[in-house]
PDB file of C-alpha atoms in Angstrom:
ATOM      1  CA  ILE A   1      64.449  44.188 -41.823  1.00 57.00           C
ATOM      2  CA  LEU A   2      63.635  43.711 -38.167  1.00 57.00           C
ATOM      3  CA  VAL A   3      65.083  46.335 -35.867  1.00 54.00           C
ATOM      4  CA  HIS A   4      64.994  46.051 -32.069  1.00 55.00           C
ATOM      5  CA  THR A   5      65.269  49.233 -30.084  1.00 56.00           C
ATOM      6  CA  TYR A   6      65.958  49.084 -26.384  1.00 55.00           C
ATOM      7  CA  VAL A   7      65.434  52.036 -24.121  1.00 53.00           C
ATOM      8  CA  LYS A   8      66.902  52.126 -20.638  1.00 57.00           C
ATOM      9  CA  THR A   9      65.446  54.406 -18.038  1.00 54.00           C
ATOM     10  CA  GLU A  10      65.280  54.644 -14.285  1.00 59.00           C
ATOM     11  CA  TRP A  11      62.053  53.870 -12.467  1.00 55.00           C
ATOM     12  CA  PRO A  12      60.764  56.555 -10.139  1.00 56.00           C
ATOM     13  CA  SER A  13      62.470  56.291  -6.791  1.00 55.00           C
ATOM     14  CA  SER A  14      60.679  54.618  -3.912  1.00 52.00           C
ATOM     15  CA  ASN A  15      58.689  56.795  -1.579  1.00 53.00           C
ATOM     16  CA  SER A  16      59.006  56.646   2.188  1.00 64.00           C
ATOM     17  CA  SER A  17      56.601  53.725   2.671  1.00 78.00           C
ATOM     18  CA  ASN A  18      57.935  50.686   4.441  1.00 87.00           C
ATOM     19  CA  ILE A  19      55.251  48.387   2.960  1.00 93.00           C
ATOM     20  CA  GLN A  20      57.042  46.327   0.295  1.00 94.00           C
ATOM     21  CA  LEU A  21      56.235  43.642  -2.253  1.00 96.00           C
ATOM     22  CA  LEU A  22      59.162  41.429  -3.191  1.00 96.00           C
ATOM     23  CA  GLY A  23      59.511  40.507  -6.854  1.00 95.00           C
ATOM     24  CA  LEU A  24      61.579  37.447  -7.819  1.00 94.00           C
ATOM     25  CA  PHE A  25      62.677  37.429 -11.452  1.00 91.00           C
ATOM     26  CA  SER A  26      64.590  34.568 -13.007  1.00 86.00           C
ATOM     27  CA  ASP A  27      67.646  34.948 -15.203  1.00 77.00           C
ATOM     28  CA  LEU A  28      68.945  31.480 -15.891  1.00 66.00           C
ATOM     29  CA  PHE A  29      72.355  30.361 -17.056  1.00 58.00           C
ATOM     30  CA  ASN A  30      74.249  32.604 -14.606  1.00 54.00           C
ATOM     31  CA  ARG A  31      73.917  35.684 -16.771  1.00 58.00           C
ATOM     32  CA  SER A  32      75.186  38.940 -15.414  1.00 64.00           C
ATOM     33  CA  GLU A  33      72.639  40.824 -17.506  1.00 69.00           C
ATOM     34  CA  PRO A  34      68.896  40.186 -17.217  1.00 69.00           C
ATOM     35  CA  THR A  35      67.067  38.452 -20.058  1.00 75.00           C
ATOM     36  CA  LEU A  36      64.448  40.259 -22.123  1.00 79.00           C
ATOM     37  CA  SER A  37      61.728  38.131 -20.507  1.00 80.00           C
ATOM     38  CA  SER A  38      62.963  39.056 -17.044  1.00 81.00           C
ATOM     39  CA  ILE A  39      63.048  42.741 -17.997  1.00 85.00           C
ATOM     40  CA  HIS A  40      59.428  42.536 -19.187  1.00 89.00           C
ATOM     41  CA  CYS A  41      58.300  40.772 -16.001  1.00 90.00           C
ATOM     42  CA  ARG A  42      60.061  43.363 -13.842  1.00 90.00           C
ATOM     43  CA  ALA A  43      58.488  46.179 -15.852  1.00 92.00           C
ATOM     44  CA  MET A  44      54.990  44.742 -15.403  1.00 93.00           C
ATOM     45  CA  PHE A  45      55.619  44.273 -11.673  1.00 95.00           C
ATOM     46  CA  LYS A  46      56.837  47.840 -11.206  1.00 94.00           C
ATOM     47  CA  SER A  47      54.041  49.190 -13.402  1.00 94.00           C
ATOM     48  CA  ALA A  48      51.476  47.469 -11.186  1.00 94.00           C
ATOM     49  CA  ILE A  49      53.075  49.053  -8.115  1.00 95.00           C
ATOM     50  CA  LEU A  50      53.031  52.496  -9.758  1.00 94.00           C
ATOM     51  CA  LEU A  51      49.377  52.031 -10.749  1.00 95.00           C
ATOM     52  CA  SER A  52      48.504  51.053  -7.173  1.00 94.00           C
ATOM     53  CA  GLN A  53      50.064  54.330  -6.053  1.00 92.00           C
ATOM     54  CA  GLN A  54      48.262  56.313  -8.751  1.00 93.00           C
ATOM     55  CA  TYR A  55      44.934  54.840  -7.623  1.00 94.00           C
ATOM     56  CA  ASN A  56      45.741  55.443  -3.947  1.00 94.00           C
ATOM     57  CA  ILE A  57      45.750  51.759  -3.032  1.00 94.00           C
ATOM     58  CA  THR A  58      47.320  51.497   0.400  1.00 94.00           C
ATOM     59  CA  ILE A  59      48.029  49.029   3.198  1.00 93.00           C
ATOM     60  CA  ASP A  60      47.764  50.559   6.676  1.00 91.00           C
ATOM     61  CA  ASN A  61      47.455  53.967   4.963  1.00 93.00           C
ATOM     62  CA  GLN A  62      50.837  53.551   3.246  1.00 94.00           C
ATOM     63  CA  PHE A  63      51.540  53.151  -0.435  1.00 95.00           C
ATOM     64  CA  ILE A  64      53.064  49.890  -1.602  1.00 94.00           C
ATOM     65  CA  ASN A  65      56.714  49.890  -2.713  1.00 94.00           C
ATOM     66  CA  TRP A  66      58.838  47.170  -4.260  1.00 94.00           C
ATOM     67  CA  GLN A  67      62.056  45.279  -3.910  1.00 94.00           C
ATOM     68  CA  SER A  68      63.287  42.877  -6.555  1.00 91.00           C
ATOM     69  CA  VAL A  69      65.738  40.010  -6.700  1.00 90.00           C
ATOM     70  CA  GLN A  70      67.331  38.480  -9.769  1.00 87.00           C
ATOM     71  CA  THR A  71      67.252  34.706  -9.305  1.00 87.00           C
ATOM     72  CA  ASN A  72      69.347  32.205 -11.234  1.00 84.00           C
ATOM     73  CA  GLY A  73      67.333  29.025 -10.854  1.00 82.00           C
ATOM     74  CA  ASP A  74      69.264  27.896  -7.770  1.00 87.00           C
ATOM     75  CA  VAL A  75      66.630  27.287  -5.113  1.00 90.00           C
ATOM     76  CA  MET A  76      68.970  27.918  -2.176  1.00 93.00           C
ATOM     77  CA  ASP A  77      70.221  31.210  -3.645  1.00 91.00           C
ATOM     78  CA  THR A  78      66.639  32.356  -4.139  1.00 91.00           C
ATOM     79  CA  LEU A  79      65.638  31.321  -0.627  1.00 92.00           C
ATOM     80  CA  SER A  80      68.734  32.995   0.828  1.00 93.00           C
ATOM     81  CA  SER A  81      68.073  36.290  -0.992  1.00 92.00           C
ATOM     82  CA  THR A  82      64.433  36.179   0.072  1.00 93.00           C
ATOM     83  CA  CYS A  83      65.288  35.513   3.725  1.00 93.00           C
ATOM     84  CA  LEU A  84      67.834  38.329   3.750  1.00 94.00           C
ATOM     85  CA  LEU A  85      65.287  40.865   2.513  1.00 93.00           C
ATOM     86  CA  MET A  86      62.542  39.482   4.744  1.00 92.00           C
ATOM     87  CA  SER A  87      64.746  40.017   7.792  1.00 92.00           C
ATOM     88  CA  THR A  88      65.436  43.681   7.011  1.00 92.00           C
ATOM     89  CA  LEU A  89      62.274  44.955   5.282  1.00 92.00           C
ATOM     90  CA  ASN A  90      58.516  44.875   5.809  1.00 94.00           C
ATOM     91  CA  ILE A  91      57.662  42.495   2.967  1.00 96.00           C
ATOM     92  CA  VAL A  92      53.891  41.886   2.811  1.00 96.00           C
ATOM     93  CA  GLY A  93      53.893  39.551  -0.204  1.00 97.00           C
ATOM     94  CA  ILE A  94      56.051  37.927  -2.849  1.00 97.00           C
ATOM     95  CA  VAL A  95      55.489  38.057  -6.609  1.00 97.00           C
ATOM     96  CA  GLY A  96      57.308  35.169  -8.228  1.00 92.00           C
ATOM     97  CA  PRO A  97      59.300  33.124  -8.592  1.00 93.00           C
ATOM     98  CA  SER A  98      58.903  32.135 -12.204  1.00 90.00           C
ATOM     99  CA  LEU A  99      60.161  28.569 -11.740  1.00 90.00           C
ATOM    100  CA  SER A 100      58.045  25.821 -10.190  1.00 93.00           C
ATOM    101  CA  ARG A 101      61.055  24.279  -8.435  1.00 92.00           C
ATOM    102  CA  GLU A 102      61.675  27.574  -6.605  1.00 93.00           C
ATOM    103  CA  SER A 103      57.965  27.904  -5.782  1.00 95.00           C
ATOM    104  CA  HIS A 104      57.967  24.468  -4.119  1.00 95.00           C
ATOM    105  CA  PHE A 105      60.492  25.763  -1.569  1.00 93.00           C
ATOM    106  CA  LEU A 106      59.287  29.332  -1.191  1.00 95.00           C
ATOM    107  CA  ALA A 107      55.557  28.596  -0.876  1.00 96.00           C
ATOM    108  CA  PRO A 108      55.887  26.759   2.478  1.00 96.00           C
ATOM    109  CA  PHE A 109      58.230  29.516   3.686  1.00 95.00           C
ATOM    110  CA  ALA A 110      55.705  32.214   2.737  1.00 95.00           C
ATOM    111  CA  GLU A 111      52.921  30.246   4.397  1.00 96.00           C
ATOM    112  CA  LYS A 112      54.988  29.843   7.575  1.00 95.00           C
ATOM    113  CA  ILE A 113      55.477  33.616   7.904  1.00 94.00           C
ATOM    114  CA  GLY A 114      51.902  34.392   6.820  1.00 95.00           C
ATOM    115  CA  ILE A 115      52.332  36.175   3.491  1.00 96.00           C
ATOM    116  CA  PRO A 116      51.010  35.324   0.013  1.00 97.00           C
ATOM    117  CA  LEU A 117      53.269  34.085  -2.769  1.00 98.00           C
ATOM    118  CA  ILE A 118      51.895  34.832  -6.250  1.00 97.00           C
ATOM    119  CA  SER A 119      53.773  33.253  -9.134  1.00 96.00           C
ATOM    120  CA  TYR A 120      53.433  34.615 -12.646  1.00 93.00           C
ATOM    121  CA  ALA A 121      54.995  31.568 -14.357  1.00 92.00           C
ATOM    122  CA  ALA A 122      55.124  28.458 -12.101  1.00 94.00           C
ATOM    123  CA  THR A 123      52.926  25.837 -13.766  1.00 95.00           C
ATOM    124  CA  ASP A 124      53.487  22.623 -11.763  1.00 96.00           C
ATOM    125  CA  PRO A 125      50.028  21.149 -11.001  1.00 96.00           C
ATOM    126  CA  ASP A 126      51.194  20.026  -7.529  1.00 96.00           C
ATOM    127  CA  LEU A 127      51.316  23.688  -6.494  1.00 97.00           C
ATOM    128  CA  SER A 128      47.516  23.837  -6.908  1.00 95.00           C
ATOM    129  CA  ASP A 129      46.919  21.835  -3.710  1.00 96.00           C
ATOM    130  CA  PRO A 130      45.509  24.386  -1.228  1.00 96.00           C
ATOM    131  CA  ASN A 131      46.171  22.086   1.737  1.00 96.00           C
ATOM    132  CA  THR A 132      49.884  21.855   0.948  1.00 96.00           C
ATOM    133  CA  TYR A 133      50.291  25.418  -0.352  1.00 97.00           C
ATOM    134  CA  PRO A 134      47.557  27.532   1.299  1.00 97.00           C
ATOM    135  CA  THR A 135      49.160  30.926   0.555  1.00 97.00           C
ATOM    136  CA  PHE A 136      50.347  30.097  -2.985  1.00 98.00           C
ATOM    137  CA  TYR A 137      48.530  31.696  -5.913  1.00 97.00           C
ATOM    138  CA  ARG A 138      49.319  31.965  -9.588  1.00 95.00           C
ATOM    139  CA  THR A 139      48.388  34.171 -12.522  1.00 93.00           C
ATOM    140  CA  ILE A 140      49.003  31.439 -15.097  1.00 92.00           C
ATOM    141  CA  PRO A 141      47.151  28.119 -15.398  1.00 92.00           C
ATOM    142  CA  SER A 142      48.835  24.932 -14.241  1.00 94.00           C
ATOM    143  CA  ASP A 143      50.156  22.407 -16.739  1.00 93.00           C
ATOM    144  CA  SER A 144      47.138  20.190 -16.043  1.00 94.00           C
ATOM    145  CA  VAL A 145      44.846  22.853 -17.540  1.00 93.00           C
ATOM    146  CA  ALA A 146      46.996  22.982 -20.695  1.00 88.00           C
ATOM    147  CA  ALA A 147      47.076  19.171 -20.879  1.00 91.00           C
ATOM    148  CA  THR A 148      43.280  19.007 -20.625  1.00 94.00           C
ATOM    149  CA  ALA A 149      42.903  21.583 -23.411  1.00 92.00           C
ATOM    150  CA  ILE A 150      45.338  19.681 -25.639  1.00 90.00           C
ATOM    151  CA  TYR A 151      43.490  16.428 -24.941  1.00 93.00           C
ATOM    152  CA  LYS A 152      40.179  18.055 -25.910  1.00 96.00           C
ATOM    153  CA  LEU A 153      41.720  19.285 -29.170  1.00 94.00           C
ATOM    154  CA  PHE A 154      42.899  15.750 -29.974  1.00 94.00           C
ATOM    155  CA  VAL A 155      39.428  14.337 -29.319  1.00 96.00           C
ATOM    156  CA  ARG A 156      37.591  17.141 -31.142  1.00 97.00           C
ATOM    157  CA  TYR A 157      39.695  16.934 -34.317  1.00 97.00           C
ATOM    158  CA  ASN A 158      40.437  13.202 -34.139  1.00 97.00           C
ATOM    159  CA  TRP A 159      44.197  13.810 -34.069  1.00 95.00           C
ATOM    160  CA  THR A 160      46.493  10.860 -33.466  1.00 93.00           C
ATOM    161  CA  SER A 161      49.892  12.549 -33.307  1.00 91.00           C
ATOM    162  CA  CYS A 162      51.562  15.919 -32.885  1.00 85.00           C
ATOM    163  CA  ILE A 163      54.932  17.645 -32.949  1.00 87.00           C
ATOM    164  CA  ILE A 164      56.025  19.699 -29.986  1.00 81.00           C
ATOM    165  CA  ILE A 165      58.285  22.678 -30.617  1.00 84.00           C
ATOM    166  CA  ILE A 166      59.917  24.331 -27.627  1.00 71.00           C
ATOM    167  CA  SER A 167      61.776  27.608 -27.450  1.00 61.00           C
ATOM    168  CA  ARG A 168      64.067  28.623 -24.586  1.00 55.00           C
TER     169      ARG A 168
END
């Protein structure tokens, strides 16, 4: 028997710093509740912020705080939410979005205003071009890296076919 236990808790409240990182977390299919994957990504993001505070990592002698936005895969909604927060807060960087199609629009925006955009899930190889996206970074390899690895497996083991299983 597999039992899932979910615990809800509040994160520590923000301190008085006005230095903010913006986290963009995708919940597709117009859900009102976040997905488990989105919850995990948010938790890792907030944990990193809390660790930066614990280790006294500062920008201009201020601790880093966070803001987060739940995106729904609609590029214009994501851009609108980002612009709204950018106009009212001191955002020094963006973590996310998870979707490559959102990253294609947000990366030039981030570059234009001079802040880094670091995606934890966007894998489109086109985003790797530093001339087109000079302030875009990622924590996950692009699809071209995965394709090269798969190709090498086919060559190494003399495979001629495969089955691809996808989970959403």
